[in-house]
PDB file of C-alpha atoms in Angstrom:
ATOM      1  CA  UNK R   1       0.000   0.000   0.000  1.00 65.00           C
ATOM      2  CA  UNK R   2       0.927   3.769  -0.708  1.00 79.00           C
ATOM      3  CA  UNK R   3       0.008   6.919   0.155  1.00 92.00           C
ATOM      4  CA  UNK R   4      -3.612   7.840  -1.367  1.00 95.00           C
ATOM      5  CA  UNK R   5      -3.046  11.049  -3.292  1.00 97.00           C
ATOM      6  CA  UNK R   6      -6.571  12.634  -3.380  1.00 97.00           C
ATOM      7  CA  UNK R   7      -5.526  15.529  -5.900  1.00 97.00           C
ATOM      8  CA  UNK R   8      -1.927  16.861  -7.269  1.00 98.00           C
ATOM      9  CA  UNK R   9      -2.414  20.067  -8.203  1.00 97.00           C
ATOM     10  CA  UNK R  10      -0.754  22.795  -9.675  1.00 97.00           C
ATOM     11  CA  UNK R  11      -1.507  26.359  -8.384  1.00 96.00           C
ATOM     12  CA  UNK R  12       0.553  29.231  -7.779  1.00 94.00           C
ATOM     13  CA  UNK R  13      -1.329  30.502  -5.042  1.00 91.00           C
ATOM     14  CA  UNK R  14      -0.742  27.272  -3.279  1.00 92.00           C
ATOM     15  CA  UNK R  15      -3.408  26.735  -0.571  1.00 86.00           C
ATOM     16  CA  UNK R  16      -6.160  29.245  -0.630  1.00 85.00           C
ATOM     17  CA  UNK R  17      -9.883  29.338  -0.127  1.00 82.00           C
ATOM     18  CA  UNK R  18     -11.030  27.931  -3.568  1.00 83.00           C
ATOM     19  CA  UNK R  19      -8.457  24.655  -2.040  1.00 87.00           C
ATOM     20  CA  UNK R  20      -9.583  24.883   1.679  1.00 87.00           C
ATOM     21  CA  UNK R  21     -13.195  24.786   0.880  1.00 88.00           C
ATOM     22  CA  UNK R  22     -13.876  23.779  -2.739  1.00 92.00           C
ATOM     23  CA  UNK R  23     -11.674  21.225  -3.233  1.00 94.00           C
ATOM     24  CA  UNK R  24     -11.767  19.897   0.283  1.00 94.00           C
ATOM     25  CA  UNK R  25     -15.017  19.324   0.336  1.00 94.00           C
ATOM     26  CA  UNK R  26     -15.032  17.633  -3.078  1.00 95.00           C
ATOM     27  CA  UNK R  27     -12.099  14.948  -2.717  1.00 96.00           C
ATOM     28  CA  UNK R  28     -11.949  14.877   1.310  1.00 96.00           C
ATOM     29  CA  UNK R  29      -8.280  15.141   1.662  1.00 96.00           C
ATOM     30  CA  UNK R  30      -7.161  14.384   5.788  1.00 96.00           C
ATOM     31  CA  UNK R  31      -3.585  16.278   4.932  1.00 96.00           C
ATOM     32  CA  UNK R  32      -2.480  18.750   2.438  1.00 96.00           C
ATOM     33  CA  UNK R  33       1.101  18.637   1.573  1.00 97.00           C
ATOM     34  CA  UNK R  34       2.468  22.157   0.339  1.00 97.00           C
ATOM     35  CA  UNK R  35       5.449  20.453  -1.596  1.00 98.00           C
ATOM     36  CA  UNK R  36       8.051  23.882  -2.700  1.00 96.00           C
ATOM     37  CA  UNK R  37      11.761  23.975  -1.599  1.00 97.00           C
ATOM     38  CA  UNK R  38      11.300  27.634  -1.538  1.00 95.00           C
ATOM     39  CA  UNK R  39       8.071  28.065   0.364  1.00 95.00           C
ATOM     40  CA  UNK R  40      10.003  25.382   2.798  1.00 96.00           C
ATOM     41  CA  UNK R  41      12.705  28.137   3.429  1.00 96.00           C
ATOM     42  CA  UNK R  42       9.986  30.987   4.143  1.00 96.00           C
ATOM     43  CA  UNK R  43       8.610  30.603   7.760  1.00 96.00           C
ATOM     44  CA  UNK R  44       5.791  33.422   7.318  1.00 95.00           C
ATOM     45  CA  UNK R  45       4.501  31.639   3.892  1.00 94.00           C
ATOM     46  CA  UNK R  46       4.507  28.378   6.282  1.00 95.00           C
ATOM     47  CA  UNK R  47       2.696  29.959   8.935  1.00 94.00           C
ATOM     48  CA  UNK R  48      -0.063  31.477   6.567  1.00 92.00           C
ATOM     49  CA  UNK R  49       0.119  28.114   4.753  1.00 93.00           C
ATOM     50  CA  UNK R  50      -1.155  26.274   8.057  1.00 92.00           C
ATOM     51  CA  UNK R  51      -3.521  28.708   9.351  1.00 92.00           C
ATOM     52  CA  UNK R  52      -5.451  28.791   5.712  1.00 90.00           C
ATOM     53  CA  UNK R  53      -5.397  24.937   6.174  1.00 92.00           C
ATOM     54  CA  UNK R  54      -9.606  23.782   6.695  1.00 90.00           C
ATOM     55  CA  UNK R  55     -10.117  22.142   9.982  1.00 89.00           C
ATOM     56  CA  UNK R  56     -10.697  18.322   8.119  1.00 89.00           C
ATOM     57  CA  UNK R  57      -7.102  18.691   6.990  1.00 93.00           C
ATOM     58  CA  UNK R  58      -3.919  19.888   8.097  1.00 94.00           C
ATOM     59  CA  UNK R  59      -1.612  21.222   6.011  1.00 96.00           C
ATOM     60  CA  UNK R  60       2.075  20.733   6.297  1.00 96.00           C
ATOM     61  CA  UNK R  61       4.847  23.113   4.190  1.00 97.00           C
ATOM     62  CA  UNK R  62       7.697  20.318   2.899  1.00 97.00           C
ATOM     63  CA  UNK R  63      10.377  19.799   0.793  1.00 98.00           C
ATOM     64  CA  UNK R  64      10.165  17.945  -2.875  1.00 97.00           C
ATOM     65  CA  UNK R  65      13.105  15.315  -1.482  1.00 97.00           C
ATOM     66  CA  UNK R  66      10.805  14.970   1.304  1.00 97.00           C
ATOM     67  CA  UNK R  67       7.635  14.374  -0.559  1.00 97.00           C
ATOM     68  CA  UNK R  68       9.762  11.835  -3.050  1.00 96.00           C
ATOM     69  CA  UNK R  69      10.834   9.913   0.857  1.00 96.00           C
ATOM     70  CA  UNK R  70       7.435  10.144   2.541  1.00 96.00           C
ATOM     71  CA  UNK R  71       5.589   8.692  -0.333  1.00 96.00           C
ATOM     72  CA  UNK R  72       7.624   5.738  -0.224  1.00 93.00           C
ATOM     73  CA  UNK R  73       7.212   5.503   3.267  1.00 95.00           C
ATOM     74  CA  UNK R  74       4.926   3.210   4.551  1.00 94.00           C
ATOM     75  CA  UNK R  75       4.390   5.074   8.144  1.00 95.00           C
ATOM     76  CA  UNK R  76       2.385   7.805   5.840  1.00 95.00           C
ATOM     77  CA  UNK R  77       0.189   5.294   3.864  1.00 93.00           C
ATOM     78  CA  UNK R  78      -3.298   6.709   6.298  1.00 92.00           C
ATOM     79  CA  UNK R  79      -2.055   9.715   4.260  1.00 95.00           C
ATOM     80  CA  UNK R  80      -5.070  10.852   1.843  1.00 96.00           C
ATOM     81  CA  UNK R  81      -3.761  14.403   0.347  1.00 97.00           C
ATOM     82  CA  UNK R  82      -3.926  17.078  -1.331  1.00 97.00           C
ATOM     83  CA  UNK R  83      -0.634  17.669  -3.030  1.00 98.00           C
ATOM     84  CA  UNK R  84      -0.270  21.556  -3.873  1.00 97.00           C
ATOM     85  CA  UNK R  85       3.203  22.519  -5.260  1.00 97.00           C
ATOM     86  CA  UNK R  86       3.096  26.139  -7.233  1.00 96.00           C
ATOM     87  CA  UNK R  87       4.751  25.229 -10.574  1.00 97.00           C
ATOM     88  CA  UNK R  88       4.561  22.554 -13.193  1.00 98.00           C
ATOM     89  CA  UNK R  89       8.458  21.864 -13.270  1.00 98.00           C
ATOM     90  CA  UNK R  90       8.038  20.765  -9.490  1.00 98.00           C
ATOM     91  CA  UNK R  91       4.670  18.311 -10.429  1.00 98.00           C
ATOM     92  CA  UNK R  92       7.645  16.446 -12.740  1.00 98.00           C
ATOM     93  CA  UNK R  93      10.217  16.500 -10.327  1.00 98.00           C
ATOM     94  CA  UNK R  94       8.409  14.629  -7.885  1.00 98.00           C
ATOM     95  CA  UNK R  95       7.215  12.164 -10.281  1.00 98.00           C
ATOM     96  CA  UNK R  96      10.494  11.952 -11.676  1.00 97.00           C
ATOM     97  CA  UNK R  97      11.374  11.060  -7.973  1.00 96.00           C
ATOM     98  CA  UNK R  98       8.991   8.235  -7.657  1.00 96.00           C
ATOM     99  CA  UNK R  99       5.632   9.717  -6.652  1.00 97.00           C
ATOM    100  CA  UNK R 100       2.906   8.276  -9.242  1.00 96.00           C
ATOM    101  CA  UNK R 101       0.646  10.045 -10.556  1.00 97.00           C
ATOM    102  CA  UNK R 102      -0.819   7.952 -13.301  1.00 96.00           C
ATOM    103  CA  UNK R 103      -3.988   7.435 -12.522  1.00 95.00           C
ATOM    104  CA  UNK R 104      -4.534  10.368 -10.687  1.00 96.00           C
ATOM    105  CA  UNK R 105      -3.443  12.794 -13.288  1.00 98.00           C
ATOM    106  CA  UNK R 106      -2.338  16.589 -11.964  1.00 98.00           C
ATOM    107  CA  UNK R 107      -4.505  19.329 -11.984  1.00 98.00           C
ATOM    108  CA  UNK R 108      -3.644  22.817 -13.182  1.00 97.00           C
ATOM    109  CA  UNK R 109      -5.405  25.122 -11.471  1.00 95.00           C
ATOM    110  CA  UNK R 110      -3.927  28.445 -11.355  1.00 95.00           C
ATOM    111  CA  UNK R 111      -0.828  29.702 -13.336  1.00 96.00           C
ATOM    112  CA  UNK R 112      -0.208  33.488 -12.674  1.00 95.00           C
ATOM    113  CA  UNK R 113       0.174  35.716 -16.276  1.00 95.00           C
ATOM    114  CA  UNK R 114       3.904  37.365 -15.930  1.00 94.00           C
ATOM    115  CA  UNK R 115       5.646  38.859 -18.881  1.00 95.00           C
ATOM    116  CA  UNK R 116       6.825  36.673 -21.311  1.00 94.00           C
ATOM    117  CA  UNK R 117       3.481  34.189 -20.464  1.00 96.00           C
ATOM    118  CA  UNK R 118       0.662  32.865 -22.978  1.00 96.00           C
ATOM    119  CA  UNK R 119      -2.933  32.701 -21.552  1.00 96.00           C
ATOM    120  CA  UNK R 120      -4.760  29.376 -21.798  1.00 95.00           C
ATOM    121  CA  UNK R 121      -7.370  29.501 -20.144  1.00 95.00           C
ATOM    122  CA  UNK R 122      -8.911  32.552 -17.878  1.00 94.00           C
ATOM    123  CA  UNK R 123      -6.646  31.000 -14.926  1.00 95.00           C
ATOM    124  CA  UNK R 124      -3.556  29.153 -16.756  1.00 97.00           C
ATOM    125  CA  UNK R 125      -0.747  31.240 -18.069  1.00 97.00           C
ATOM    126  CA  UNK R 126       2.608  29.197 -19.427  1.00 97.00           C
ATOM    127  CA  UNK R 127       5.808  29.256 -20.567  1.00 97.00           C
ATOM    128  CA  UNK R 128       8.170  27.168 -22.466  1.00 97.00           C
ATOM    129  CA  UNK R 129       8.721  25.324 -19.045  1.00 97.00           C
ATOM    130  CA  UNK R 130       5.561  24.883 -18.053  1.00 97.00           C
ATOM    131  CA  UNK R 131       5.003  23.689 -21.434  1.00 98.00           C
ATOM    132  CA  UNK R 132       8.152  21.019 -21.389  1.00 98.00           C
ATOM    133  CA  UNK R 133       7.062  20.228 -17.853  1.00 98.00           C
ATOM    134  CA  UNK R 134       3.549  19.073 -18.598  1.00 98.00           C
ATOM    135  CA  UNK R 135       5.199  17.121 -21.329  1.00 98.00           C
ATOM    136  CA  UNK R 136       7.938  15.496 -19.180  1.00 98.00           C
ATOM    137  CA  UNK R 137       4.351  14.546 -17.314  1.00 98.00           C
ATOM    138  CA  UNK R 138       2.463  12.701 -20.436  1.00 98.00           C
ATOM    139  CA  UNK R 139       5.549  11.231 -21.296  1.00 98.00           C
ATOM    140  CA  UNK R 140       5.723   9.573 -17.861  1.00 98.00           C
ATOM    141  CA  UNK R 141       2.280   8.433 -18.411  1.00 98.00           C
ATOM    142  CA  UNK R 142       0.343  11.449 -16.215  1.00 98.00           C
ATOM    143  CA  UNK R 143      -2.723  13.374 -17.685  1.00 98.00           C
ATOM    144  CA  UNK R 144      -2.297  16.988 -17.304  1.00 98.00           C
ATOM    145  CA  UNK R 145      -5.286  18.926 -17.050  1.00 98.00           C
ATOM    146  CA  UNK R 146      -6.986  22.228 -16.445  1.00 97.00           C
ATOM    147  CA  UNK R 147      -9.712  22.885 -14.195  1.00 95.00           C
ATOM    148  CA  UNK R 148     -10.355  25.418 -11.830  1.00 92.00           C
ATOM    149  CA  UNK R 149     -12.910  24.401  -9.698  1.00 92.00           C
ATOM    150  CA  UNK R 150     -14.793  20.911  -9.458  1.00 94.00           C
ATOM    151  CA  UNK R 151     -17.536  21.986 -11.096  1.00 94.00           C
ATOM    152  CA  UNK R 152     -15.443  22.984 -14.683  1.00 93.00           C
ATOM    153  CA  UNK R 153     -15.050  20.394 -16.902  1.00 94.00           C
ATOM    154  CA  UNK R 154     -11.378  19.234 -17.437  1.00 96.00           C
ATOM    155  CA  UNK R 155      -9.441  20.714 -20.104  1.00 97.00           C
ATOM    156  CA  UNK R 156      -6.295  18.317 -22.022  1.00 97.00           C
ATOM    157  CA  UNK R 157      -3.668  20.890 -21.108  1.00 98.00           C
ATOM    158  CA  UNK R 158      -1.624  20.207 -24.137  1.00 97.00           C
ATOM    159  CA  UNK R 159      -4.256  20.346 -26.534  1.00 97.00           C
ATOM    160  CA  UNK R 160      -5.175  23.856 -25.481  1.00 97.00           C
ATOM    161  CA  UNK R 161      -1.233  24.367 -25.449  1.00 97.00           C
ATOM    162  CA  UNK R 162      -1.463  23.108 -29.257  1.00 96.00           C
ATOM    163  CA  UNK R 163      -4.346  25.481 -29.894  1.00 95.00           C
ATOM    164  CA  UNK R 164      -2.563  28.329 -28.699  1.00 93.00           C
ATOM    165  CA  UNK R 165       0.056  27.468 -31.390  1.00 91.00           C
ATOM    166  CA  UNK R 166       2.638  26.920 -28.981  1.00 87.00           C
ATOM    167  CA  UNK R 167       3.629  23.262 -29.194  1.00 67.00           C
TER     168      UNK R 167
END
């Protein structure tokens, strides 16, 4: 037995309300891991990070390495979470690292627009990284999808990256 990964999302907000209610509610998550080396190294964005966390789950701030070392851990198999990390490069590392994802897919939620940035969807702004990312993803056999909220339908990520012209 493993860890049951409820979600794997991708959202550069990391955990907010849509997460602590929405999402919560929908896929009843008891953790929610906030995998980012660099949110790991910033004890106010941990505090918030806990204190946003819904009272059904507790959310913990960790590194990728120690995502990739819990997961194969069997002392955090009760785990059921939410797995939140804020860019698409880190969704591949950790699968790279041994965290599957294949049936589970990962979830793009919410890419911030910053120069240099293509919008795909109201929510979803990439890059050439994000891009090779999400393809380092289908190539290890993970769906990669857009939806905001529960209630959207899901969206092939690289098909709406092909529409944009940008494969």
């Amino acid at each position: 037995m493993t860890m049951n990964i409820k979600l794997a999302r991708v959202d550069n907000r990391l955990l907010h309300g849509q997460i602590a209610t929405v999402w919560t509610k929908t896929v009843q998550p008891n953790r929610i891991l906030v995998v980012s080396d660099a949110v790991a190294q910033d004890q106010l964005r941990k505090v918030l990070i806990t204190q946003a966390a819904p009272a059904e789950a507790k959310a913990n701030v960790i590194t990728l390495a120690k995502m990739a070392q819990i997961y194969q851990d069997a002392r955090f198999d009760g785990f059921q979470p939410i797995i939140l990390t804020e860019t698409l490069p880190e969704m591949a590392a950790l699968v790279a690292q041994g965290v599957d994802l294949t049936t589970l897919g990962v979830n793009v939620g919410n890419l911030a627009y910053t120069a240099g940035k293509t919008m795909l969807t109201a929510s979803v702004a990439v890059d050439d990284t994000d891009i090779t990312a999400a393809e380092q993803l289908v190539a290890a056999g993970v769906d990669v999808y857009t939806q905001t909220v529960p209630t959207d339908r899901k969206q092939d990520f690289l098909k709406l990256v092909a529409k944009k012209g940008l494969s």
